[in-house]
PDB file of C-alpha atoms in Angstrom:
ATOM      1  CA  UNK G 503      20.841 205.457 129.243  1.00 78.00           C
ATOM      2  CA  UNK G 504      20.492 202.135 129.896  1.00 94.00           C
ATOM      3  CA  UNK G 505      17.867 202.066 132.675  1.00 98.00           C
ATOM      4  CA  UNK G 506      18.387 199.598 135.744  1.00 98.00           C
ATOM      5  CA  UNK G 507      14.939 200.324 137.046  1.00 98.00           C
ATOM      6  CA  UNK G 508      11.722 201.329 135.659  1.00 98.00           C
ATOM      7  CA  UNK G 509       9.298 203.103 137.977  1.00 98.00           C
ATOM      8  CA  UNK G 510       5.590 202.810 137.102  1.00 98.00           C
ATOM      9  CA  UNK G 511       2.878 205.585 138.261  1.00 98.00           C
ATOM     10  CA  UNK G 512      -0.421 205.599 137.507  1.00 98.00           C
ATOM     11  CA  UNK G 513      -2.093 208.852 138.445  1.00 98.00           C
ATOM     12  CA  UNK G 514      -5.415 209.783 138.958  1.00 96.00           C
ATOM     13  CA  UNK G 515      -6.626 213.082 141.141  1.00 94.00           C
ATOM     14  CA  UNK G 516      -3.294 213.006 142.864  1.00 95.00           C
ATOM     15  CA  UNK G 517      -2.292 216.213 143.048  1.00 96.00           C
ATOM     16  CA  UNK G 518      -1.934 216.389 146.437  1.00 94.00           C
ATOM     17  CA  UNK G 519       0.313 213.553 147.510  1.00 95.00           C
ATOM     18  CA  UNK G 520       2.327 213.902 143.739  1.00 97.00           C
ATOM     19  CA  UNK G 521       5.093 216.234 144.519  1.00 97.00           C
ATOM     20  CA  UNK G 522       6.068 214.206 147.465  1.00 97.00           C
ATOM     21  CA  UNK G 523       5.928 210.768 145.806  1.00 98.00           C
ATOM     22  CA  UNK G 524       7.825 212.300 142.856  1.00 98.00           C
ATOM     23  CA  UNK G 525      10.804 213.777 144.987  1.00 98.00           C
ATOM     24  CA  UNK G 526      11.011 210.409 146.730  1.00 98.00           C
ATOM     25  CA  UNK G 527      11.520 208.407 143.418  1.00 98.00           C
ATOM     26  CA  UNK G 528      13.584 211.152 142.090  1.00 98.00           C
ATOM     27  CA  UNK G 529      15.850 211.191 144.510  1.00 98.00           C
ATOM     28  CA  UNK G 530      16.742 207.697 144.555  1.00 98.00           C
ATOM     29  CA  UNK G 531      20.576 207.274 145.032  1.00 98.00           C
ATOM     30  CA  UNK G 532      20.165 204.521 142.067  1.00 98.00           C
ATOM     31  CA  UNK G 533      20.506 207.153 139.412  1.00 98.00           C
ATOM     32  CA  UNK G 534      19.823 205.001 136.498  1.00 98.00           C
ATOM     33  CA  UNK G 535      16.237 204.965 136.577  1.00 98.00           C
ATOM     34  CA  UNK G 536      13.180 205.618 134.281  1.00 98.00           C
ATOM     35  CA  UNK G 537      10.287 207.374 135.709  1.00 98.00           C
ATOM     36  CA  UNK G 538       7.053 206.545 133.607  1.00 98.00           C
ATOM     37  CA  UNK G 539       4.109 208.622 134.976  1.00 98.00           C
ATOM     38  CA  UNK G 540       0.716 207.366 133.349  1.00 98.00           C
ATOM     39  CA  UNK G 541      -1.734 210.349 133.941  1.00 98.00           C
ATOM     40  CA  UNK G 542      -4.992 208.116 133.464  1.00 97.00           C
ATOM     41  CA  UNK G 543      -7.563 210.924 132.710  1.00 96.00           C
ATOM     42  CA  UNK G 544      -7.106 213.254 135.536  1.00 95.00           C
ATOM     43  CA  UNK G 545      -9.398 216.107 135.820  1.00 95.00           C
ATOM     44  CA  UNK G 546      -7.393 217.920 138.371  1.00 95.00           C
ATOM     45  CA  UNK G 547      -3.654 219.269 137.979  1.00 97.00           C
ATOM     46  CA  UNK G 548      -1.897 216.272 138.349  1.00 97.00           C
ATOM     47  CA  UNK G 549      -0.809 216.869 134.714  1.00 97.00           C
ATOM     48  CA  UNK G 550       0.562 220.514 135.330  1.00 98.00           C
ATOM     49  CA  UNK G 551       2.789 219.102 137.935  1.00 98.00           C
ATOM     50  CA  UNK G 552       4.218 215.953 136.030  1.00 98.00           C
ATOM     51  CA  UNK G 553       5.074 218.478 132.821  1.00 98.00           C
ATOM     52  CA  UNK G 554       6.633 220.752 135.791  1.00 98.00           C
ATOM     53  CA  UNK G 555       8.823 218.019 136.970  1.00 98.00           C
ATOM     54  CA  UNK G 556       9.654 216.357 133.652  1.00 98.00           C
ATOM     55  CA  UNK G 557      10.947 219.563 132.531  1.00 98.00           C
ATOM     56  CA  UNK G 558      13.554 219.229 135.088  1.00 97.00           C
ATOM     57  CA  UNK G 559      14.039 215.506 134.886  1.00 98.00           C
ATOM     58  CA  UNK G 560      14.662 213.823 131.820  1.00 97.00           C
ATOM     59  CA  UNK G 561      14.406 210.598 132.933  1.00 98.00           C
ATOM     60  CA  UNK G 562      10.392 211.414 133.323  1.00 98.00           C
ATOM     61  CA  UNK G 563       8.225 210.076 130.810  1.00 98.00           C
ATOM     62  CA  UNK G 564       4.289 211.126 130.821  1.00 98.00           C
ATOM     63  CA  UNK G 565       1.812 209.096 129.545  1.00 98.00           C
ATOM     64  CA  UNK G 566      -1.422 210.990 129.068  1.00 97.00           C
ATOM     65  CA  UNK G 567      -4.371 209.174 128.043  1.00 96.00           C
ATOM     66  CA  UNK G 568      -8.300 208.984 129.069  1.00 96.00           C
ATOM     67  CA  UNK G 569      -9.221 207.143 132.149  1.00 95.00           C
ATOM     68  CA  UNK G 570      -9.216 203.325 132.134  1.00 95.00           C
ATOM     69  CA  UNK G 571      -8.343 202.282 135.210  1.00 95.00           C
ATOM     70  CA  UNK G 572      -5.152 201.820 137.543  1.00 96.00           C
ATOM     71  CA  UNK G 573      -4.638 198.151 135.826  1.00 97.00           C
ATOM     72  CA  UNK G 574      -5.041 199.353 132.188  1.00 97.00           C
ATOM     73  CA  UNK G 575      -2.279 202.283 133.131  1.00 98.00           C
ATOM     74  CA  UNK G 576       0.318 199.896 134.916  1.00 98.00           C
ATOM     75  CA  UNK G 577       0.245 197.832 131.993  1.00 98.00           C
ATOM     76  CA  UNK G 578       0.502 200.666 129.632  1.00 98.00           C
ATOM     77  CA  UNK G 579       3.822 201.548 131.656  1.00 98.00           C
ATOM     78  CA  UNK G 580       5.122 198.039 131.390  1.00 98.00           C
ATOM     79  CA  UNK G 581       4.434 197.945 127.850  1.00 98.00           C
ATOM     80  CA  UNK G 582       6.421 201.114 127.335  1.00 98.00           C
ATOM     81  CA  UNK G 583       9.151 200.383 129.973  1.00 98.00           C
ATOM     82  CA  UNK G 584      12.816 200.292 128.909  1.00 98.00           C
ATOM     83  CA  UNK G 585      14.413 199.125 132.307  1.00 98.00           C
ATOM     84  CA  UNK G 586      15.914 196.082 133.343  1.00 98.00           C
ATOM     85  CA  UNK G 587      13.685 195.920 136.274  1.00 98.00           C
ATOM     86  CA  UNK G 588      10.197 197.379 136.815  1.00 98.00           C
ATOM     87  CA  UNK G 589       8.722 198.742 140.228  1.00 98.00           C
ATOM     88  CA  UNK G 590       5.513 200.032 141.016  1.00 98.00           C
ATOM     89  CA  UNK G 591       4.739 202.989 142.981  1.00 98.00           C
ATOM     90  CA  UNK G 592       1.166 204.879 143.803  1.00 97.00           C
ATOM     91  CA  UNK G 593       1.164 208.631 143.474  1.00 97.00           C
ATOM     92  CA  UNK G 594      -0.149 208.952 147.284  1.00 95.00           C
ATOM     93  CA  UNK G 595       3.092 206.789 148.666  1.00 96.00           C
ATOM     94  CA  UNK G 596       6.568 207.015 148.982  1.00 97.00           C
ATOM     95  CA  UNK G 597       9.798 205.214 149.006  1.00 97.00           C
ATOM     96  CA  UNK G 598      11.258 204.905 152.901  1.00 95.00           C
ATOM     97  CA  UNK G 599      15.225 206.251 152.010  1.00 97.00           C
ATOM     98  CA  UNK G 600      16.875 206.837 148.635  1.00 98.00           C
ATOM     99  CA  UNK G 601      18.515 203.523 148.951  1.00 98.00           C
ATOM    100  CA  UNK G 602      15.457 201.552 148.553  1.00 98.00           C
ATOM    101  CA  UNK G 603      15.682 200.922 144.820  1.00 98.00           C
ATOM    102  CA  UNK G 604      19.423 200.335 144.863  1.00 98.00           C
ATOM    103  CA  UNK G 605      19.358 197.744 147.277  1.00 98.00           C
ATOM    104  CA  UNK G 606      16.515 195.768 145.599  1.00 98.00           C
ATOM    105  CA  UNK G 607      18.473 196.200 142.290  1.00 98.00           C
ATOM    106  CA  UNK G 608      21.710 194.731 143.601  1.00 98.00           C
ATOM    107  CA  UNK G 609      19.512 192.228 145.425  1.00 98.00           C
ATOM    108  CA  UNK G 610      17.991 190.796 141.970  1.00 98.00           C
ATOM    109  CA  UNK G 611      21.242 191.206 140.017  1.00 98.00           C
ATOM    110  CA  UNK G 612      23.592 189.648 142.477  1.00 98.00           C
ATOM    111  CA  UNK G 613      21.324 186.657 143.251  1.00 98.00           C
ATOM    112  CA  UNK G 614      19.916 186.314 139.722  1.00 98.00           C
ATOM    113  CA  UNK G 615      16.105 186.446 140.535  1.00 98.00           C
ATOM    114  CA  UNK G 616      13.381 187.822 138.533  1.00 98.00           C
ATOM    115  CA  UNK G 617      11.998 189.182 141.582  1.00 98.00           C
ATOM    116  CA  UNK G 618      13.183 190.960 145.005  1.00 98.00           C
ATOM    117  CA  UNK G 619      11.481 192.639 147.482  1.00 96.00           C
ATOM    118  CA  UNK G 620      11.035 193.641 151.343  1.00 94.00           C
ATOM    119  CA  UNK G 621       8.401 194.262 153.441  1.00 90.00           C
ATOM    120  CA  UNK G 622       5.467 197.581 153.284  1.00 89.00           C
ATOM    121  CA  UNK G 623       5.662 200.431 155.777  1.00 90.00           C
ATOM    122  CA  UNK G 624       2.403 202.686 156.509  1.00 88.00           C
ATOM    123  CA  UNK G 625       2.361 206.275 157.202  1.00 87.00           C
ATOM    124  CA  UNK G 626      -0.511 208.463 158.019  1.00 82.00           C
ATOM    125  CA  UNK G 627      -2.040 210.880 156.022  1.00 81.00           C
ATOM    126  CA  UNK G 628       0.081 213.582 156.950  1.00 79.00           C
ATOM    127  CA  UNK G 629       3.428 211.355 156.156  1.00 77.00           C
ATOM    128  CA  UNK G 630       3.998 210.294 159.699  1.00 80.00           C
ATOM    129  CA  UNK G 631       5.148 206.849 159.408  1.00 81.00           C
ATOM    130  CA  UNK G 632       3.002 204.336 161.928  1.00 81.00           C
ATOM    131  CA  UNK G 633       4.149 201.175 163.467  1.00 72.00           C
ATOM    132  CA  UNK G 634       2.993 198.040 162.081  1.00 64.00           C
ATOM    133  CA  UNK G 635       3.354 194.408 162.566  1.00 55.00           C
ATOM    134  CA  UNK G 636       5.835 193.219 160.463  1.00 49.00           C
ATOM    135  CA  UNK G 637       3.833 189.973 159.739  1.00 46.00           C
ATOM    136  CA  UNK G 638       0.824 192.154 158.489  1.00 47.00           C
ATOM    137  CA  UNK G 639      -0.795 189.832 155.771  1.00 49.00           C
ATOM    138  CA  UNK G 640       1.729 187.119 156.572  1.00 50.00           C
ATOM    139  CA  UNK G 641       4.849 188.468 156.021  1.00 55.00           C
ATOM    140  CA  UNK G 642       7.677 188.173 158.129  1.00 59.00           C
ATOM    141  CA  UNK G 643      11.050 188.538 156.624  1.00 64.00           C
ATOM    142  CA  UNK G 644      13.766 188.046 159.589  1.00 67.00           C
ATOM    143  CA  UNK G 645      16.649 187.216 157.368  1.00 72.00           C
ATOM    144  CA  UNK G 646      17.528 187.676 153.805  1.00 89.00           C
ATOM    145  CA  UNK G 647      17.472 185.112 151.647  1.00 94.00           C
ATOM    146  CA  UNK G 648      15.850 182.994 148.593  1.00 96.00           C
ATOM    147  CA  UNK G 649      12.268 182.294 149.316  1.00 94.00           C
ATOM    148  CA  UNK G 650      10.361 179.484 147.742  1.00 95.00           C
ATOM    149  CA  UNK G 651       6.639 181.116 146.941  1.00 96.00           C
ATOM    150  CA  UNK G 652       5.532 177.802 147.946  1.00 95.00           C
ATOM    151  CA  UNK G 653       6.316 178.572 151.656  1.00 92.00           C
ATOM    152  CA  UNK G 654       5.303 182.234 151.473  1.00 91.00           C
ATOM    153  CA  UNK G 655       1.900 182.323 149.654  1.00 93.00           C
ATOM    154  CA  UNK G 656       1.089 185.803 150.117  1.00 91.00           C
ATOM    155  CA  UNK G 657      -0.926 187.814 147.745  1.00 93.00           C
ATOM    156  CA  UNK G 658      -0.567 191.467 148.692  1.00 89.00           C
ATOM    157  CA  UNK G 659       2.114 193.902 148.973  1.00 91.00           C
ATOM    158  CA  UNK G 660       3.062 193.559 145.489  1.00 96.00           C
ATOM    159  CA  UNK G 661       4.628 197.326 145.449  1.00 97.00           C
ATOM    160  CA  UNK G 662       7.467 196.318 147.979  1.00 96.00           C
ATOM    161  CA  UNK G 663       9.140 194.432 145.152  1.00 98.00           C
ATOM    162  CA  UNK G 664      10.572 194.895 141.764  1.00 98.00           C
ATOM    163  CA  UNK G 665      10.065 192.532 138.685  1.00 98.00           C
ATOM    164  CA  UNK G 666      12.342 191.814 136.076  1.00 98.00           C
ATOM    165  CA  UNK G 667      10.610 193.431 132.585  1.00 98.00           C
ATOM    166  CA  UNK G 668      11.589 190.656 130.166  1.00 98.00           C
ATOM    167  CA  UNK G 669      10.120 187.912 132.612  1.00 98.00           C
ATOM    168  CA  UNK G 670       7.093 189.640 133.126  1.00 98.00           C
ATOM    169  CA  UNK G 671       6.846 190.612 129.256  1.00 98.00           C
ATOM    170  CA  UNK G 672       7.858 186.657 127.840  1.00 98.00           C
ATOM    171  CA  UNK G 673       5.472 185.233 130.989  1.00 98.00           C
ATOM    172  CA  UNK G 674       2.219 187.454 129.439  1.00 98.00           C
ATOM    173  CA  UNK G 675       2.423 188.585 133.193  1.00 98.00           C
ATOM    174  CA  UNK G 676      -0.376 191.834 133.200  1.00 98.00           C
ATOM    175  CA  UNK G 677      -2.748 193.242 135.673  1.00 98.00           C
ATOM    176  CA  UNK G 678      -6.211 192.126 135.211  1.00 98.00           C
ATOM    177  CA  UNK G 679      -8.389 195.351 134.549  1.00 96.00           C
ATOM    178  CA  UNK G 680     -10.487 195.153 137.346  1.00 96.00           C
ATOM    179  CA  UNK G 681     -11.507 198.605 139.103  1.00 93.00           C
ATOM    180  CA  UNK G 682     -10.854 196.925 142.200  1.00 93.00           C
ATOM    181  CA  UNK G 683      -8.302 194.202 143.437  1.00 95.00           C
ATOM    182  CA  UNK G 684      -6.659 193.897 140.519  1.00 96.00           C
ATOM    183  CA  UNK G 685      -3.191 193.871 142.410  1.00 97.00           C
ATOM    184  CA  UNK G 686      -3.423 190.604 144.547  1.00 97.00           C
ATOM    185  CA  UNK G 687      -4.178 188.512 140.992  1.00 98.00           C
ATOM    186  CA  UNK G 688      -0.868 189.888 139.626  1.00 98.00           C
ATOM    187  CA  UNK G 689       0.903 189.523 142.252  1.00 98.00           C
ATOM    188  CA  UNK G 690      -0.016 185.727 142.681  1.00 98.00           C
ATOM    189  CA  UNK G 691       0.536 185.081 138.848  1.00 98.00           C
ATOM    190  CA  UNK G 692       3.929 186.226 139.195  1.00 98.00           C
ATOM    191  CA  UNK G 693       5.425 184.469 142.101  1.00 98.00           C
ATOM    192  CA  UNK G 694       3.762 181.470 140.766  1.00 98.00           C
ATOM    193  CA  UNK G 695       5.550 181.901 137.454  1.00 98.00           C
ATOM    194  CA  UNK G 696       8.696 182.911 139.310  1.00 98.00           C
ATOM    195  CA  UNK G 697       8.773 180.178 141.589  1.00 98.00           C
ATOM    196  CA  UNK G 698      11.050 182.108 143.990  1.00 96.00           C
ATOM    197  CA  UNK G 699      12.194 185.471 145.033  1.00 97.00           C
ATOM    198  CA  UNK G 700      14.949 187.033 147.082  1.00 97.00           C
ATOM    199  CA  UNK G 701      13.981 188.239 150.358  1.00 95.00           C
ATOM    200  CA  UNK G 702      15.508 191.510 152.085  1.00 95.00           C
ATOM    201  CA  UNK G 703      15.074 192.326 155.363  1.00 91.00           C
ATOM    202  CA  UNK G 704      14.236 195.782 155.230  1.00 92.00           C
ATOM    203  CA  UNK G 705      11.230 197.857 154.782  1.00 92.00           C
ATOM    204  CA  UNK G 706      11.209 199.311 150.960  1.00 95.00           C
ATOM    205  CA  UNK G 707       7.891 201.098 150.115  1.00 96.00           C
ATOM    206  CA  UNK G 708       5.560 202.740 152.318  1.00 95.00           C
ATOM    207  CA  UNK G 709       2.096 202.837 151.968  1.00 92.00           C
ATOM    208  CA  UNK G 710      -0.142 205.930 153.070  1.00 92.00           C
ATOM    209  CA  UNK G 711      -3.273 205.151 154.893  1.00 86.00           C
ATOM    210  CA  UNK G 712      -6.315 207.226 155.691  1.00 71.00           C
ATOM    211  CA  UNK G 713      -6.531 209.283 151.867  1.00 62.00           C
ATOM    212  CA  UNK G 714      -9.721 209.574 150.596  1.00 58.00           C
ATOM    213  CA  UNK G 715     -11.017 206.746 148.449  1.00 60.00           C
ATOM    214  CA  UNK G 716     -13.559 206.422 145.665  1.00 62.00           C
ATOM    215  CA  UNK G 717     -16.973 204.820 147.006  1.00 75.00           C
ATOM    216  CA  UNK G 718     -17.910 201.655 146.144  1.00 79.00           C
ATOM    217  CA  UNK G 719     -20.506 200.495 143.857  1.00 91.00           C
ATOM    218  CA  UNK G 720     -21.943 197.260 142.187  1.00 93.00           C
ATOM    219  CA  UNK G 721     -18.966 197.441 139.710  1.00 94.00           C
ATOM    220  CA  UNK G 722     -16.163 197.654 141.874  1.00 94.00           C
ATOM    221  CA  UNK G 723     -17.702 195.116 143.821  1.00 95.00           C
ATOM    222  CA  UNK G 724     -18.323 192.517 140.853  1.00 96.00           C
ATOM    223  CA  UNK G 725     -14.458 193.227 140.118  1.00 97.00           C
ATOM    224  CA  UNK G 726     -13.754 192.510 143.611  1.00 97.00           C
ATOM    225  CA  UNK G 727     -15.276 189.334 143.485  1.00 97.00           C
ATOM    226  CA  UNK G 728     -13.634 188.433 140.095  1.00 97.00           C
ATOM    227  CA  UNK G 729     -10.096 189.464 141.308  1.00 98.00           C
ATOM    228  CA  UNK G 730     -11.268 187.214 144.427  1.00 97.00           C
ATOM    229  CA  UNK G 731     -12.337 184.159 142.207  1.00 97.00           C
ATOM    230  CA  UNK G 732      -8.983 184.644 140.121  1.00 98.00           C
ATOM    231  CA  UNK G 733      -6.726 183.535 143.323  1.00 98.00           C
ATOM    232  CA  UNK G 734      -8.835 181.228 144.480  1.00 98.00           C
ATOM    233  CA  UNK G 735      -8.831 178.828 141.359  1.00 98.00           C
ATOM    234  CA  UNK G 736      -5.197 179.545 140.896  1.00 98.00           C
ATOM    235  CA  UNK G 737      -4.250 178.533 144.443  1.00 98.00           C
ATOM    236  CA  UNK G 738      -6.588 175.604 144.302  1.00 97.00           C
ATOM    237  CA  UNK G 739      -4.774 174.332 141.043  1.00 98.00           C
ATOM    238  CA  UNK G 740      -1.524 175.003 142.220  1.00 98.00           C
ATOM    239  CA  UNK G 741      -2.430 173.302 145.643  1.00 98.00           C
ATOM    240  CA  UNK G 742      -1.367 176.530 147.768  1.00 98.00           C
ATOM    241  CA  UNK G 743      -3.472 175.654 150.643  1.00 97.00           C
ATOM    242  CA  UNK G 744      -2.105 178.984 152.708  1.00 95.00           C
ATOM    243  CA  UNK G 745      -2.747 181.328 150.470  1.00 96.00           C
ATOM    244  CA  UNK G 746      -6.591 179.486 149.356  1.00 97.00           C
ATOM    245  CA  UNK G 747      -7.261 180.053 153.127  1.00 95.00           C
ATOM    246  CA  UNK G 748      -6.257 183.475 152.810  1.00 94.00           C
ATOM    247  CA  UNK G 749      -8.453 184.413 149.719  1.00 96.00           C
ATOM    248  CA  UNK G 750     -11.530 182.127 151.296  1.00 94.00           C
ATOM    249  CA  UNK G 751     -11.121 184.349 154.511  1.00 92.00           C
ATOM    250  CA  UNK G 752     -11.054 187.412 152.350  1.00 92.00           C
ATOM    251  CA  UNK G 753     -14.295 186.197 150.688  1.00 93.00           C
ATOM    252  CA  UNK G 754     -16.244 185.282 153.493  1.00 90.00           C
ATOM    253  CA  UNK G 755     -15.784 188.542 155.841  1.00 88.00           C
ATOM    254  CA  UNK G 756     -14.534 191.659 153.501  1.00 88.00           C
ATOM    255  CA  UNK G 757     -16.416 190.465 150.227  1.00 91.00           C
ATOM    256  CA  UNK G 758     -19.566 190.232 152.190  1.00 87.00           C
ATOM    257  CA  UNK G 759     -19.438 193.127 154.083  1.00 86.00           C
ATOM    258  CA  UNK G 760     -19.085 195.211 150.542  1.00 90.00           C
ATOM    259  CA  UNK G 761     -21.848 193.250 149.186  1.00 89.00           C
ATOM    260  CA  UNK G 762     -24.401 193.319 152.037  1.00 83.00           C
ATOM    261  CA  UNK G 763     -23.744 197.530 152.066  1.00 86.00           C
ATOM    262  CA  UNK G 764     -25.188 197.628 148.416  1.00 88.00           C
ATOM    263  CA  UNK G 765     -28.908 196.329 149.228  1.00 82.00           C
ATOM    264  CA  UNK G 766     -30.425 199.316 147.715  1.00 85.00           C
ATOM    265  CA  UNK G 767     -28.271 198.729 144.256  1.00 87.00           C
ATOM    266  CA  UNK G 768     -30.194 197.621 141.541  1.00 90.00           C
ATOM    267  CA  UNK G 769     -27.554 195.172 141.021  1.00 90.00           C
ATOM    268  CA  UNK G 770     -27.871 193.369 143.985  1.00 88.00           C
ATOM    269  CA  UNK G 771     -29.457 190.508 143.351  1.00 85.00           C
ATOM    270  CA  UNK G 772     -26.790 189.435 140.319  1.00 91.00           C
ATOM    271  CA  UNK G 773     -24.237 190.547 142.930  1.00 90.00           C
ATOM    272  CA  UNK G 774     -25.453 187.827 145.828  1.00 88.00           C
ATOM    273  CA  UNK G 775     -25.170 185.504 142.902  1.00 89.00           C
ATOM    274  CA  UNK G 776     -21.675 186.137 141.885  1.00 92.00           C
ATOM    275  CA  UNK G 777     -20.764 185.883 145.401  1.00 91.00           C
ATOM    276  CA  UNK G 778     -22.548 182.675 145.595  1.00 89.00           C
ATOM    277  CA  UNK G 779     -20.655 181.330 142.748  1.00 92.00           C
ATOM    278  CA  UNK G 780     -17.206 182.907 144.328  1.00 94.00           C
ATOM    279  CA  UNK G 781     -17.975 181.079 147.387  1.00 91.00           C
ATOM    280  CA  UNK G 782     -18.523 177.854 145.598  1.00 91.00           C
ATOM    281  CA  UNK G 783     -14.717 178.050 144.535  1.00 94.00           C
ATOM    282  CA  UNK G 784     -14.060 177.557 147.901  1.00 94.00           C
ATOM    283  CA  UNK G 785     -12.297 174.330 148.770  1.00 94.00           C
ATOM    284  CA  UNK G 786     -12.298 173.415 152.335  1.00 92.00           C
ATOM    285  CA  UNK G 787     -10.583 169.297 151.710  1.00 95.00           C
ATOM    286  CA  UNK G 788      -7.356 171.757 150.375  1.00 97.00           C
ATOM    287  CA  UNK G 789      -7.756 174.267 153.568  1.00 96.00           C
ATOM    288  CA  UNK G 790      -8.224 171.439 156.313  1.00 94.00           C
ATOM    289  CA  UNK G 791      -5.761 168.997 154.790  1.00 96.00           C
ATOM    290  CA  UNK G 792      -3.157 171.935 155.582  1.00 95.00           C
ATOM    291  CA  UNK G 793      -4.344 172.665 159.053  1.00 96.00           C
ATOM    292  CA  UNK G 794      -6.165 175.463 158.376  1.00 93.00           C
ATOM    293  CA  UNK G 795     -10.094 176.114 159.633  1.00 90.00           C
ATOM    294  CA  UNK G 796     -12.426 178.369 158.559  1.00 88.00           C
ATOM    295  CA  UNK G 797     -15.275 179.723 161.058  1.00 78.00           C
ATOM    296  CA  UNK G 798     -17.823 177.811 161.829  1.00 66.00           C
ATOM    297  CA  UNK G 799     -20.237 178.903 160.892  1.00 54.00           C
ATOM    298  CA  UNK G 800     -18.872 180.309 158.130  1.00 54.00           C
ATOM    299  CA  UNK G 801     -21.579 182.005 157.413  1.00 53.00           C
ATOM    300  CA  UNK G 802     -21.126 185.633 155.528  1.00 60.00           C
ATOM    301  CA  UNK G 803     -23.064 188.601 157.062  1.00 64.00           C
ATOM    302  CA  UNK G 804     -25.101 188.791 153.274  1.00 64.00           C
ATOM    303  CA  UNK G 805     -26.529 185.584 154.296  1.00 66.00           C
ATOM    304  CA  UNK G 806     -27.062 185.939 157.973  1.00 65.00           C
ATOM    305  CA  UNK G 807     -29.360 189.306 156.865  1.00 64.00           C
ATOM    306  CA  UNK G 808     -31.269 187.182 154.094  1.00 62.00           C
ATOM    307  CA  UNK G 809     -31.918 184.330 156.297  1.00 61.00           C
ATOM    308  CA  UNK G 810     -33.528 186.713 159.299  1.00 66.00           C
ATOM    309  CA  UNK G 811     -35.590 188.471 156.518  1.00 64.00           C
ATOM    310  CA  UNK G 812     -36.537 185.213 155.921  1.00 60.00           C
ATOM    311  CA  UNK G 813     -37.516 184.509 159.421  1.00 66.00           C
ATOM    312  CA  UNK G 814     -39.459 187.961 160.036  1.00 67.00           C
ATOM    313  CA  UNK G 815     -41.316 186.978 156.672  1.00 61.00           C
ATOM    314  CA  UNK G 816     -42.515 183.798 157.734  1.00 66.00           C
ATOM    315  CA  UNK G 817     -43.353 185.073 161.269  1.00 70.00           C
ATOM    316  CA  UNK G 818     -45.654 188.046 159.343  1.00 62.00           C
ATOM    317  CA  UNK G 819     -47.475 185.375 157.136  1.00 64.00           C
ATOM    318  CA  UNK G 820     -48.484 183.754 160.459  1.00 70.00           C
ATOM    319  CA  UNK G 821     -50.376 186.615 161.727  1.00 65.00           C
ATOM    320  CA  UNK G 822     -53.947 186.779 161.483  1.00 62.00           C
ATOM    321  CA  UNK G 823     -53.433 190.070 159.598  1.00 60.00           C
ATOM    322  CA  UNK G 824     -51.388 188.018 156.749  1.00 56.00           C
ATOM    323  CA  UNK G 825     -54.343 185.515 156.629  1.00 63.00           C
ATOM    324  CA  UNK G 826     -56.965 188.016 156.047  1.00 58.00           C
ATOM    325  CA  UNK G 827     -54.870 189.748 153.494  1.00 53.00           C
ATOM    326  CA  UNK G 828     -54.595 186.552 151.386  1.00 60.00           C
ATOM    327  CA  UNK G 829     -57.886 185.844 151.915  1.00 61.00           C
ATOM    328  CA  UNK G 830     -58.761 189.575 150.360  1.00 53.00           C
ATOM    329  CA  UNK G 831     -56.884 188.833 147.428  1.00 51.00           C
ATOM    330  CA  UNK G 832     -57.879 185.578 146.321  1.00 55.00           C
TER     331      UNK G 832
END
């Protein structure tokens, strides 16, 4: 079969949602699809479910491998894909209707683009759709048509798009193998390389929120800082002020709280140092020149806490008991 789209699904401990996901993909009205399921070393019953579905649908291909992370799993799917286009699906998500892939494929091929996509919807843990502002993360497709990425400059919602496989391979566009925040650098690099995409004025993907997520550790936060640094560097190089501003804000808010939450981790000092280096990549002139402004003071919580502790230490050192202790230690 000549596949029009390959859907790549990385899977790790997804048995709770996997059947709903596979039903959503396999029931698409576009029948010429390949479904590559990359079992990333799941210790639960995910592999058994995949084998059950593959026995009934020859379009399902299983890649069973040792755990290497979602980025590496998606890259394995890209390299193995035979479809003209590639879509990415997570095993706890689904498509909003049976025509999602058909509409995206038609939009991409009729308009001769490497990338086509719509906007993302949300559902709760029980699968009920949740109303969401369409301008979420800067998305607002109020009409269909070609969009220049320089006029868009968003780094999220990559799964609501399809990508020409030959374009990805030819431009060497793969996911960084970070354990966290690997999607935004991939999406940004793809969009910059493509230059433009076709926007479809409809929801093309539903993301499930509220599912159990793994606890963060220093490795995941290190990798998150790497991913954010990648986007800061690329947006500065390309002069994409809005993207640079969005990346800076995420670093100064979300990443700051995550670093601060690991104060008891033995790698905390190194985390803070990496955070400082990432903050140093922010180009405030680029941001200000486009009319954006970082909050003043743009003081991440981790630094506020360090300053507060420093003040407490200085206050303590002025106390007479501290002076007496210093005399004893001489």
